[in-house]
Amino acid sequence: MAISLIIKNGTVVSIGGVMKTDVLIQGEKIRALGASESFPKMERVIDAEGKIVIPGGVDPHTHLEHPYLVNESKETWDVGTAALAIGGTTTTIDFAIQEKGKSLLDAVKSQFTKAEKLSAIDYTTTPILTDLTDLDTELDQIKEVIDYGVPSFKIYTIFRQRGLYVNDWQLYSILRRVSELGGLMTIHAENGLIGEEMQVELVKRGKTDPKYWSIAKPNFVENMDIQKIMMLAEELGTKTYIVHTSTREGPGIIDSYRKKGLPVFCETCHHYLWLTDETFDPKFPRGIMYMCSPPLRKQADIEALWEGVKAGTVHTVGSDHVAYTMAKKKENSETFITIPNGLPGCEVRVPIVFQEGVLKRGVSLERFVEVVSTNAAKIFGLYPKKGVIAPGSDADIVILDPDKKHSLNAADLHMGTDLSVFEGMEVTGWPVATILRGKVIAEDDKFTGMAGEGQFVKGKLQKKYT
Ligand SMILES: [Zn+2]
């Protein structure tokens, strides 16, 4: 049950910037900002002296209970969303994979059946179009999903063997329909033909180590498809969001189209902002656990992505969270091609952006909040219910202690896996309280919420947030 609550003495990041103010929460909503002496007496007062008070994180990119070929991630919605809560995220935008022969809305509903019972934080989803055998039928299903309150869709320009690849005509047709209906197209951009043939060629030559992953899919493989998609988005006027941009060139390509006035957006992930492909070195025994798509890149890419965050050409940082266990990663590790892709990271997303961005590189608190919360809420149509500390918005708030150190070892985290790609590392800056619609659902690293308390947040895209 939400109670009435005052957060006192904190440094609040809100509309109009960073301010020292108190926040009044009544029930599930934020009622006022100001001096708490003017507030009515409340059931609970949290003293946030020395802490930073930000809107609850909005993760635009998680894969909870995600199947990969025959492998299912063992993490269930309750475990994944409790970890999200502890790490400062109160809304997740997950993915729903369409089953062949079933509709896109079926995918959304079956995802929500799990989330309704188990999600500890608020949620929505992005359905992934997979059944393109009859393109017209597939295109006809988009509208009912938007009407249902889910305006975003996802496709891949790679992963032929997984049945996810869309060819150029399909890409064009889908972008055209989504544009006509005013939806948001999210796209995994890597050139499937070159990227995947290169993998096969390397394996044929006996080059099977994980380190060949980044060699099979170098920057240009990603950049050329971002470029292609941007050209189509320009032609068709589609609101388009490139997921997990990893290259130093990516934000600039996307921004060159934004400069022409197009509603196109760039997401990156916290692992592309901290880890390099050196972790694939055979000297490094855990190489296989770093397999993700696109692959990890160079320090110069990391620095360019940070410049993009600072300049506002990188709009969001998602986690692209997939929680396979080490055993799952090892199961199919004969060659790099078959190792399940994906890194667990939803719990550490907000703290890593804080440390690596705010503390190390001087990213402003305002920009930090934009990339971990506000921008995703705006782009996916959840704003101003989500993504902002303002009267009338949901009381989703994270109190972050900028001095608190936290280990990133798997044993000290709560995601449904025994592996951490940040093993042996620690961060400075960690949430000490996470509040979802007025209720404290995580406090001092303990989950205090409940599975099933999360609610579906309907999305409605607004023209002004482009
Ligand atoms: Zn993903």
CSV table of N, CA and C in Angstrom, one decimal, residues 43 98 105 130 132 134 149 159 232 265 268 275 326 329 361 390 399 453 460:
chain,number,residue,atom,x,y,z
A,43,GLU,N,2.8,10.3,7.0
A,43,GLU,CA,3.1,9.1,7.8
A,43,GLU,C,4.6,8.8,7.9
A,98,GLN,N,6.9,-12.6,-31.0
A,98,GLN,CA,5.8,-13.2,-31.7
A,98,GLN,C,6.1,-14.7,-32.0
A,105,LEU,N,-0.5,-9.2,-31.2
A,105,LEU,CA,-1.3,-8.9,-29.9
A,105,LEU,C,-1.2,-10.1,-29.0
A,130,THR,N,8.1,-11.5,-36.1
A,130,THR,CA,8.9,-12.6,-36.5
A,130,THR,C,8.2,-13.4,-37.7
A,132,LEU,N,6.8,-13.3,-40.9
A,132,LEU,CA,6.7,-12.4,-42.1
A,132,LEU,C,6.4,-13.3,-43.4
A,134,ASP,N,3.5,-14.2,-44.5
A,134,ASP,CA,2.5,-13.4,-45.1
A,134,ASP,C,2.6,-12.0,-44.6
A,149,GLY,N,-2.5,0.0,-26.6
A,149,GLY,CA,-1.7,0.8,-25.7
A,149,GLY,C,-0.2,0.5,-25.8
A,159,PHE,N,20.4,-12.0,-37.7
A,159,PHE,CA,19.9,-13.2,-37.1
A,159,PHE,C,19.0,-14.1,-38.0
A,232,LEU,N,15.6,5.1,-45.1
A,232,LEU,CA,14.2,4.7,-45.2
A,232,LEU,C,13.3,5.5,-44.3
A,265,PHE,N,16.1,8.3,-33.1
A,265,PHE,CA,16.7,8.3,-31.7
A,265,PHE,C,17.8,7.2,-31.6
A,268,THR,N,22.0,3.5,-26.5
A,268,THR,CA,23.2,2.7,-26.3
A,268,THR,C,23.0,1.9,-25.0
A,275,LEU,N,32.8,-1.5,-21.1
A,275,LEU,CA,33.7,-2.7,-21.4
A,275,LEU,C,34.2,-2.6,-22.9
A,326,MET,N,26.1,-19.0,-16.3
A,326,MET,CA,27.3,-19.4,-16.9
A,326,MET,C,27.2,-20.8,-17.6
A,329,LYS,N,25.8,-20.4,-21.0
A,329,LYS,CA,26.8,-19.8,-21.9
A,329,LYS,C,27.7,-20.9,-22.4
A,361,ARG,N,33.2,11.5,-15.9
A,361,ARG,CA,33.3,12.3,-17.1
A,361,ARG,C,32.5,13.6,-17.1
A,390,ALA,N,7.4,15.6,-10.8
A,390,ALA,CA,6.6,16.8,-10.9
A,390,ALA,C,5.2,16.5,-10.4
A,399,ILE,N,16.2,7.4,-4.6
A,399,ILE,CA,17.2,8.2,-3.8
A,399,ILE,C,18.5,7.5,-3.9
A,453,GLU,N,2.9,-6.5,-8.1
A,453,GLU,CA,2.5,-5.2,-7.8
A,453,GLU,C,2.6,-4.2,-9.0
A,460,LYS,N,1.3,6.2,-25.2
A,460,LYS,CA,0.6,7.0,-26.3
A,460,LYS,C,1.7,8.0,-26.8
